[in-house]
Amino acid sequence: MESKNNIHSYSYPSAVLSLFEHLNHHVSDKYTFFRTIAEKRREQVLVLAPWLKERDLSVVFSSDAYRKVCSSNLQMDDFEFEVEQSGLKHFQHWMEFWCAYEIYQVHKKYRKSECLQSVGYLPNDQNQYVSETIEDIASDQRLFQTFHSNYAMSLPDAITLINLDLFVRHEKWYEMLLCLHLSQSGTHFLLTHHSQAHPYPIIISSALIQGWNRRSDWLSYHPSFQSPRWNFCLENQRQMELEQVFMLQGVEPQAFSNVADFEHDFESRLHNKEEICEILRLTISGEDRQKLFFLYIAQRYLAQQVVDAGFRYSLTIIDQPLMLRFYDNTHFDAYFHSSYCDINENKTLTFKGFWNNKIMLRAFLETDFRTYKRHIMKQRQKEQGDMYA
């Protein structure tokens, strides 16, 4: 959830722009083209380095094995190999090239539009921000401004650009390129600021909200998030809480040794399906000095939106320490883990868990921003103390 707030960093050398247009002229299905080459190279990397099978794409495509295989045209036709090699003259690897191309494609639609004044520092007053849940952003006709471009854009394009910049370009979550369509449609939370100084609403935060009707797109239930590398850690008390809220009556809680068994059981016996959703891709844009404030109000308004929508619990996937520190240092019991994994074995844990939405909302309604910062600082100090104990 980090923005460098530098829209000029999207400028590319003329050779790169020519390569992008070469692709546009000769390739009709760009997604299939990029994905095919990515899959071919990943398969070749795993032959040389099978231990990378469970690692994410940023690790696979930054490996020595990748550098070895991309010097060969094995399983590549002449055009694929030509484009790949041309791209590697300007980018570290294929996924970085793919991300840059997608960002270019979004901006290309608006290059003849009016160039707007950049967004700078905004008020630290939560009452000057507006939240809403949009059932299908693809049908929204409004234009929005972001911290990531000087052009007003349609909502699907704005959210796509934000996700590309924050998650793919900066956080190296290249897996998102394989499901970028989820940034262009479906139900999204939106936090905006409206100002006379700017003709269009400014997007501060967005998030994808998927109810049971979009269960097939839940990242929580993707095979890579249910592998044996995920450590099941749901406490018995929390399991009983979920049983009481969601499960068919008269079924005793079971003991589970892994996350896949628990989630299969949870899914098969889920009773009140309309009361659970998955929240993903929470973005925070803005100047660095305002990021923590925006994170605070985004969670506050997001909790309000999911409660208003009738969701009692929300599945989450979180690796952001700032979010987890607040949850761990309050007495509200608004969040609990179900499993965790050190995906790339770099001592960075990613947690799957649940928001209790009503309690989360109460936690933020009863916690002002100053207290929120204090909770985060106290938890950070505790973590540092535990590290050196």
Short mmCIF file of C-alpha atoms in Angstrom, two decimals:
data_model
loop_
_atom_site.label_atom_id
_atom_site.label_comp_id
_atom_site.label_asym_id
_atom_site.label_seq_id
_atom_site.Cartn_x
_atom_site.Cartn_y
_atom_site.Cartn_z
CA MET A 1 0.00 0.00 0.00
CA GLU A 2 2.69 2.43 -0.98
CA SER A 3 2.69 5.17 -3.56
CA LYS A 4 5.80 6.98 -4.67
CA ASN A 5 3.48 9.72 -5.97
CA ASN A 6 5.66 10.29 -9.04
CA ILE A 7 3.60 10.21 -12.19
CA HIS A 8 6.58 11.31 -14.29
CA SER A 9 8.21 7.94 -13.56
CA TYR A 10 5.84 6.49 -16.17
CA SER A 11 7.93 8.14 -18.91
CA TYR A 12 9.71 5.60 -21.10
CA PRO A 13 12.45 5.92 -23.73
CA SER A 14 11.30 6.12 -27.33
CA ALA A 15 12.61 2.60 -27.95
CA VAL A 16 10.26 1.24 -25.27
CA LEU A 17 7.29 3.18 -26.62
CA SER A 18 8.04 1.82 -30.10
CA LEU A 19 8.13 -1.70 -28.67
CA PHE A 20 4.76 -1.18 -26.97
CA GLU A 21 3.24 0.02 -30.25
CA HIS A 22 4.88 -2.85 -32.13
CA LEU A 23 3.00 -5.18 -29.79
CA ASN A 24 -0.26 -3.32 -30.28
CA HIS A 25 0.09 -3.59 -34.04
CA HIS A 26 1.04 -7.28 -34.26
CA VAL A 27 -0.69 -8.94 -31.27
CA SER A 28 -4.48 -9.13 -31.03
CA ASP A 29 -4.78 -10.94 -27.68
CA LYS A 30 -2.16 -9.22 -25.53
CA TYR A 31 -3.14 -10.95 -22.29
CA THR A 32 -2.67 -14.43 -23.78
CA PHE A 33 0.61 -13.35 -25.37
CA PHE A 34 2.11 -12.06 -22.12
CA ARG A 35 0.75 -14.92 -20.03
CA THR A 36 1.99 -17.60 -22.46
CA ILE A 37 5.55 -16.34 -22.34
CA ALA A 38 5.40 -15.96 -18.55
CA GLU A 39 4.19 -19.55 -18.15
CA LYS A 40 6.80 -20.94 -20.55
CA ARG A 41 9.63 -19.19 -18.74
CA ARG A 42 8.35 -20.18 -15.30
CA GLU A 43 8.17 -23.85 -16.33
CA GLN A 44 11.72 -23.67 -17.67
CA VAL A 45 12.95 -22.02 -14.46
CA LEU A 46 11.39 -24.77 -12.35
CA VAL A 47 13.26 -27.43 -14.33
CA LEU A 48 16.53 -25.80 -13.26
CA ALA A 49 15.35 -24.71 -9.80
CA PRO A 50 12.42 -26.89 -8.64
CA TRP A 51 12.68 -25.42 -5.13
CA LEU A 52 11.14 -22.22 -6.51
CA LYS A 53 7.81 -23.92 -7.22
CA GLU A 54 6.08 -22.47 -4.15
CA ARG A 55 7.70 -19.03 -4.44
CA ASP A 56 5.90 -16.06 -5.91
CA LEU A 57 6.60 -14.75 -9.39
CA SER A 58 8.84 -11.93 -8.20
CA VAL A 59 11.27 -14.49 -6.80
CA VAL A 60 11.03 -16.81 -9.81
CA PHE A 61 11.70 -14.06 -12.35
CA SER A 62 14.51 -12.50 -10.30
CA SER A 63 16.39 -15.79 -9.96
CA ASP A 64 19.65 -16.86 -11.56
CA ALA A 65 17.72 -19.69 -13.20
CA TYR A 66 15.52 -17.19 -15.03
CA ARG A 67 18.54 -15.31 -16.33
CA LYS A 68 19.84 -18.58 -17.72
CA VAL A 69 16.66 -19.72 -19.47
CA CYS A 70 15.81 -16.37 -21.05
CA SER A 71 18.95 -16.53 -23.15
CA SER A 72 17.44 -19.47 -25.04
CA ASN A 73 14.51 -19.52 -27.47
CA LEU A 74 13.45 -22.98 -26.26
CA GLN A 75 9.67 -23.45 -26.82
CA MET A 76 9.41 -19.88 -28.10
CA ASP A 77 8.47 -18.87 -31.62
CA ASP A 78 10.58 -16.23 -33.37
CA PHE A 79 8.22 -13.33 -32.64
CA GLU A 80 7.88 -14.22 -28.92
CA PHE A 81 11.62 -14.45 -28.52
CA GLU A 82 12.19 -11.21 -30.42
CA VAL A 83 9.77 -9.26 -28.21
CA GLU A 84 11.11 -10.81 -25.02
CA GLN A 85 14.72 -10.01 -25.86
CA SER A 86 13.80 -6.46 -26.86
CA GLY A 87 11.98 -5.99 -23.58
CA LEU A 88 14.88 -7.32 -21.54
CA LYS A 89 17.08 -4.52 -22.89
CA HIS A 90 15.00 -2.09 -20.83
CA PHE A 91 13.48 -4.15 -17.99
CA GLN A 92 14.84 -6.61 -15.43
CA HIS A 93 12.52 -9.41 -16.51
CA TRP A 94 9.35 -10.30 -18.39
CA MET A 95 6.90 -9.52 -15.56
CA GLU A 96 8.32 -6.04 -15.09
CA PHE A 97 7.95 -5.48 -18.83
CA TRP A 98 4.36 -6.74 -18.72
CA CYS A 99 3.49 -4.35 -15.87
CA ALA A 100 4.99 -1.37 -17.71
CA TYR A 101 3.00 -2.27 -20.81
CA GLU A 102 -0.29 -2.42 -18.89
CA ILE A 103 0.39 0.98 -17.30
CA TYR A 104 1.16 2.39 -20.74
CA GLN A 105 -2.09 1.01 -22.12
CA VAL A 106 -4.13 2.75 -19.43
CA HIS A 107 -2.42 6.10 -19.97
CA LYS A 108 -2.61 5.83 -23.73
CA LYS A 109 -6.40 6.21 -23.62
CA TYR A 110 -6.08 9.67 -22.08
CA ARG A 111 -2.99 11.20 -23.67
CA LYS A 112 -5.17 13.65 -25.63
CA SER A 113 -7.15 14.65 -22.53
CA GLU A 114 -6.63 17.75 -20.41
CA CYS A 115 -3.64 17.52 -18.09
CA LEU A 116 -4.78 18.25 -14.54
CA GLN A 117 -3.01 19.83 -11.61
CA SER A 118 -1.23 17.21 -9.50
CA VAL A 119 -2.81 16.24 -6.19
CA GLY A 120 -0.80 17.35 -3.18
CA TYR A 121 -1.42 17.57 0.55
CA LEU A 122 -5.06 17.04 1.56
CA PRO A 123 -6.92 17.91 4.79
CA ASN A 124 -6.37 15.76 7.88
CA ASP A 125 -10.08 15.89 8.60
CA GLN A 126 -11.96 12.62 8.19
CA ASN A 127 -15.23 14.49 7.66
CA GLN A 128 -13.92 15.80 4.34
CA TYR A 129 -13.79 12.31 2.84
CA VAL A 130 -16.63 10.29 1.34
CA SER A 131 -16.97 6.53 1.16
CA GLU A 132 -19.22 4.35 -0.97
CA THR A 133 -19.58 0.79 -2.21
CA ILE A 134 -20.09 0.48 -5.96
CA GLU A 135 -21.75 -2.77 -7.02
CA ASP A 136 -20.08 -2.88 -10.44
CA ILE A 137 -17.42 -0.33 -11.24
CA ALA A 138 -17.61 -1.24 -14.95
CA SER A 139 -21.00 0.46 -15.17
CA ASP A 140 -19.98 3.64 -13.30
CA GLN A 141 -19.88 6.61 -15.68
CA ARG A 142 -17.98 9.12 -13.53
CA LEU A 143 -14.40 10.34 -13.97
CA PHE A 144 -11.87 10.38 -11.13
CA GLN A 145 -8.43 11.77 -10.45
CA THR A 146 -5.71 9.80 -8.66
CA PHE A 147 -2.27 10.41 -7.19
CA HIS A 148 -0.92 8.21 -9.99
CA SER A 149 -1.80 10.29 -13.04
CA ASN A 150 -2.56 13.85 -14.14
CA TYR A 151 -5.51 12.65 -16.21
CA ALA A 152 -9.10 12.17 -15.15
CA MET A 153 -10.02 8.54 -15.77
CA SER A 154 -12.96 6.18 -15.72
CA LEU A 155 -13.30 4.29 -12.47
CA PRO A 156 -12.16 0.90 -13.86
CA ASP A 157 -9.08 2.53 -15.42
CA ALA A 158 -8.30 4.51 -12.27
CA ILE A 159 -8.48 1.45 -10.01
CA THR A 160 -6.51 -0.63 -12.51
CA LEU A 161 -3.76 1.99 -12.63
CA ILE A 162 -3.66 2.29 -8.83
CA ASN A 163 -3.39 -1.48 -8.43
CA LEU A 164 -0.71 -1.73 -11.10
CA ASP A 165 1.34 1.04 -9.52
CA LEU A 166 1.00 0.04 -5.86
CA PHE A 167 0.79 -3.75 -5.93
CA VAL A 168 2.58 -4.76 -9.13
CA ARG A 169 5.12 -2.03 -9.83
CA HIS A 170 6.19 -1.29 -6.25
CA GLU A 171 5.22 -4.37 -4.24
CA LYS A 172 6.19 -6.83 -7.03
CA TRP A 173 2.91 -8.74 -6.74
CA TYR A 174 3.11 -9.90 -10.36
CA GLU A 175 0.41 -12.53 -9.82
CA MET A 176 -2.09 -9.68 -10.10
CA LEU A 177 -1.29 -9.38 -13.81
CA LEU A 178 -2.94 -12.79 -14.26
CA CYS A 179 -6.25 -11.53 -12.83
CA LEU A 180 -6.21 -7.85 -13.70
CA HIS A 181 -9.84 -8.10 -14.78
CA LEU A 182 -10.81 -8.05 -11.08
CA SER A 183 -9.59 -4.44 -11.00
CA GLN A 184 -11.91 -3.50 -13.85
CA SER A 185 -15.26 -4.84 -12.69
CA GLY A 186 -17.14 -6.11 -9.66
CA THR A 187 -17.91 -4.56 -6.27
CA HIS A 188 -15.40 -2.07 -4.87
CA PHE A 189 -15.11 0.15 -1.82
CA LEU A 190 -14.11 3.70 -2.64
CA LEU A 191 -12.86 6.55 -0.45
CA THR A 192 -12.66 9.94 -2.17
CA HIS A 193 -11.99 13.59 -1.46
CA HIS A 194 -13.98 16.34 -3.17
CA SER A 195 -12.46 19.81 -3.47
CA GLN A 196 -13.14 23.02 -5.36
CA ALA A 197 -9.45 23.03 -6.27
CA HIS A 198 -9.90 19.82 -8.27
CA PRO A 199 -12.71 19.28 -10.80
CA TYR A 200 -12.94 15.52 -10.20
CA PRO A 201 -13.17 13.36 -7.06
CA ILE A 202 -9.74 12.20 -5.87
CA ILE A 203 -9.39 8.51 -5.02
CA ILE A 204 -7.69 8.00 -1.65
CA SER A 205 -8.45 4.33 -1.13
CA SER A 206 -10.11 1.42 -2.87
CA ALA A 207 -10.72 -2.25 -2.10
CA LEU A 208 -12.26 -5.24 -3.83
CA ILE A 209 -15.25 -6.71 -1.95
CA GLN A 210 -16.38 -10.16 -3.09
CA GLY A 211 -19.43 -11.82 -1.63
CA TRP A 212 -20.34 -15.49 -1.88
CA ASN A 213 -21.62 -14.96 -5.42
CA ARG A 214 -17.98 -14.31 -6.42
CA ARG A 215 -16.62 -17.19 -4.34
CA SER A 216 -14.77 -18.64 -7.37
CA ASP A 217 -12.57 -15.52 -7.40
CA TRP A 218 -11.66 -15.59 -3.70
CA LEU A 219 -7.90 -15.46 -3.32
CA SER A 220 -8.25 -17.00 0.15
CA TYR A 221 -9.34 -20.27 -1.45
CA HIS A 222 -6.80 -20.32 -4.26
CA PRO A 223 -4.65 -23.51 -4.12
CA SER A 224 -1.47 -21.50 -3.51
CA PHE A 225 -3.08 -20.08 -0.36
CA GLN A 226 -4.09 -23.52 0.92
CA SER A 227 -0.81 -25.36 0.41
CA PRO A 228 0.90 -27.25 3.26
CA ARG A 229 3.23 -24.29 3.68
CA TRP A 230 0.38 -22.37 5.31
CA ASN A 231 0.35 -22.89 9.07
CA PHE A 232 -3.13 -23.29 10.54
CA CYS A 233 -3.45 -21.17 13.71
CA LEU A 234 -7.15 -20.62 14.33
CA GLU A 235 -7.83 -20.79 18.06
CA ASN A 236 -10.59 -23.12 19.29
CA GLN A 237 -12.52 -20.20 20.73
CA ARG A 238 -12.53 -18.47 17.35
CA GLN A 239 -13.55 -21.62 15.57
CA MET A 240 -16.51 -21.98 17.93
CA GLU A 241 -17.40 -18.34 17.27
CA LEU A 242 -17.52 -19.02 13.54
CA GLU A 243 -19.53 -22.19 14.16
CA GLN A 244 -22.16 -20.25 16.08
CA VAL A 245 -22.48 -17.54 13.47
CA PHE A 246 -22.27 -19.47 10.21
CA MET A 247 -22.54 -23.22 10.63
CA LEU A 248 -25.50 -25.54 10.57
CA GLN A 249 -26.82 -26.11 14.07
CA GLY A 250 -26.06 -29.37 15.87
CA VAL A 251 -22.66 -29.94 14.29
CA GLU A 252 -19.81 -30.17 16.76
CA PRO A 253 -16.59 -28.25 16.04
CA GLN A 254 -13.80 -30.43 14.70
CA ALA A 255 -10.05 -30.37 15.20
CA PHE A 256 -8.10 -29.46 12.07
CA SER A 257 -4.40 -29.86 11.43
CA ASN A 258 -4.16 -27.81 8.25
CA VAL A 259 -5.78 -24.80 6.65
CA ALA A 260 -7.12 -26.64 3.58
CA ASP A 261 -9.19 -29.07 5.69
CA PHE A 262 -10.60 -26.26 7.81
CA GLU A 263 -11.54 -24.09 4.84
CA HIS A 264 -13.09 -27.02 2.96
CA ASP A 265 -15.20 -27.82 6.04
CA PHE A 266 -16.06 -24.15 6.53
CA GLU A 267 -17.19 -23.80 2.94
CA SER A 268 -19.19 -27.04 2.86
CA ARG A 269 -21.13 -26.26 6.05
CA LEU A 270 -21.50 -22.51 5.65
CA HIS A 271 -25.10 -21.62 6.38
CA ASN A 272 -25.46 -17.83 6.15
CA LYS A 273 -23.51 -17.38 2.93
CA GLU A 274 -24.80 -13.86 2.36
CA GLU A 275 -23.14 -12.67 5.58
CA ILE A 276 -19.52 -13.27 4.59
CA CYS A 277 -17.26 -11.61 2.02
CA GLU A 278 -13.61 -11.35 1.10
CA ILE A 279 -11.81 -7.98 1.17
CA LEU A 280 -8.73 -7.69 -1.01
CA ARG A 281 -6.49 -5.10 -2.65
CA LEU A 282 -6.90 -2.35 -0.08
CA THR A 283 -5.00 0.57 -1.58
CA ILE A 284 -3.79 3.75 0.10
CA SER A 285 -2.61 6.60 -2.10
CA GLY A 286 -1.23 9.99 -1.16
CA GLU A 287 1.79 11.79 0.17
CA ASP A 288 3.96 9.72 2.49
CA ARG A 289 3.30 11.97 5.49
CA GLN A 290 -0.45 11.36 5.16
CA LYS A 291 -0.40 7.61 4.49
CA LEU A 292 -1.06 6.57 8.09
CA PHE A 293 -4.01 8.95 8.40
CA PHE A 294 -5.46 7.67 5.13
CA LEU A 295 -4.98 4.07 6.26
CA TYR A 296 -6.87 4.89 9.46
CA ILE A 297 -9.87 6.52 7.79
CA ALA A 298 -9.94 3.93 4.97
CA GLN A 299 -10.34 1.05 7.44
CA ARG A 300 -12.91 3.01 9.42
CA TYR A 301 -15.06 3.75 6.38
CA LEU A 302 -14.52 0.28 4.91
CA ALA A 303 -15.79 -1.32 8.13
CA GLN A 304 -18.87 0.89 7.94
CA GLN A 305 -19.51 -0.10 4.33
CA VAL A 306 -19.31 -3.87 4.87
CA VAL A 307 -21.54 -3.62 7.96
CA ASP A 308 -24.09 -1.58 6.00
CA ALA A 309 -23.97 -4.24 3.26
CA GLY A 310 -24.99 -6.93 5.78
CA PHE A 311 -21.64 -8.75 5.99
CA ARG A 312 -20.89 -10.01 9.50
CA TYR A 313 -17.38 -11.28 8.79
CA SER A 314 -14.78 -10.55 6.12
CA LEU A 315 -11.96 -12.81 4.99
CA THR A 316 -8.67 -10.96 4.67
CA ILE A 317 -5.10 -11.57 3.53
CA ILE A 318 -2.73 -9.10 5.22
CA ASP A 319 1.02 -8.63 5.31
CA GLN A 320 1.01 -4.98 6.38
CA PRO A 321 2.53 -4.53 9.87
CA LEU A 322 0.73 -1.21 10.42
CA MET A 323 -2.66 -2.87 10.12
CA LEU A 324 -1.75 -5.90 12.20
CA ARG A 325 -0.15 -3.81 14.97
CA PHE A 326 -3.39 -1.95 15.61
CA TYR A 327 -5.41 -5.16 15.68
CA ASP A 328 -2.93 -6.76 18.10
CA ASN A 329 -2.77 -3.82 20.49
CA THR A 330 -6.46 -3.17 21.09
CA HIS A 331 -8.94 -4.90 23.37
CA PHE A 332 -11.72 -5.01 20.79
CA ASP A 333 -11.11 -8.55 19.46
CA ALA A 334 -12.11 -7.36 16.00
CA TYR A 335 -9.67 -9.52 14.05
CA PHE A 336 -8.16 -12.99 14.33
CA HIS A 337 -5.71 -15.06 12.27
CA SER A 338 -6.63 -18.39 10.69
CA SER A 339 -3.24 -19.20 9.09
CA TYR A 340 0.09 -17.68 8.14
CA CYS A 341 2.95 -18.29 5.73
CA ASP A 342 6.44 -16.95 5.04
CA ILE A 343 5.81 -17.13 1.30
CA ASN A 344 9.29 -16.25 0.11
CA GLU A 345 11.18 -17.34 3.24
CA ASN A 346 12.34 -13.77 3.91
CA LYS A 347 10.87 -13.55 7.44
CA THR A 348 7.87 -11.58 6.17
CA LEU A 349 4.68 -13.30 7.29
CA THR A 350 1.42 -13.08 5.38
CA PHE A 351 -1.70 -13.75 7.45
CA LYS A 352 -5.11 -15.04 6.42
CA GLY A 353 -7.79 -14.06 8.88
CA PHE A 354 -11.22 -12.67 9.63
CA TRP A 355 -12.61 -9.25 10.42
CA ASN A 356 -15.57 -9.30 12.80
CA ASN A 357 -17.08 -6.36 10.96
CA LYS A 358 -19.32 -4.85 13.64
CA ILE A 359 -16.59 -5.03 16.27
CA MET A 360 -14.05 -3.61 13.81
CA LEU A 361 -16.37 -0.70 13.13
CA ARG A 362 -16.82 -0.10 16.86
CA ALA A 363 -13.03 -0.23 17.32
CA PHE A 364 -12.55 2.59 14.82
CA LEU A 365 -15.52 4.63 16.00
CA GLU A 366 -14.11 4.58 19.53
CA THR A 367 -10.50 5.22 18.46
CA ASP A 368 -9.44 8.63 17.20
CA PHE A 369 -6.40 9.01 14.97
CA ARG A 370 -4.07 10.03 17.81
CA THR A 371 -5.02 6.93 19.80
CA TYR A 372 -4.67 4.81 16.67
CA LYS A 373 -1.08 5.98 16.22
CA ARG A 374 -0.37 5.30 19.90
CA HIS A 375 -1.62 1.71 19.62
CA ILE A 376 0.61 1.09 16.61
CA MET A 377 3.65 2.56 18.34
CA LYS A 378 3.08 0.52 21.50
CA GLN A 379 2.81 -2.72 19.52
CA ARG A 380 5.93 -1.88 17.55
CA GLN A 381 7.87 -1.26 20.77
CA LYS A 382 6.59 -4.56 22.16
CA GLU A 383 7.73 -6.40 19.02
CA GLN A 384 11.17 -4.82 19.27
CA GLY A 385 11.37 -5.76 22.93
CA ASP A 386 10.42 -9.36 22.16
CA MET A 387 13.07 -9.45 19.42
CA TYR A 388 15.87 -8.54 21.82
CA ALA A 389 14.56 -10.40 24.87
#
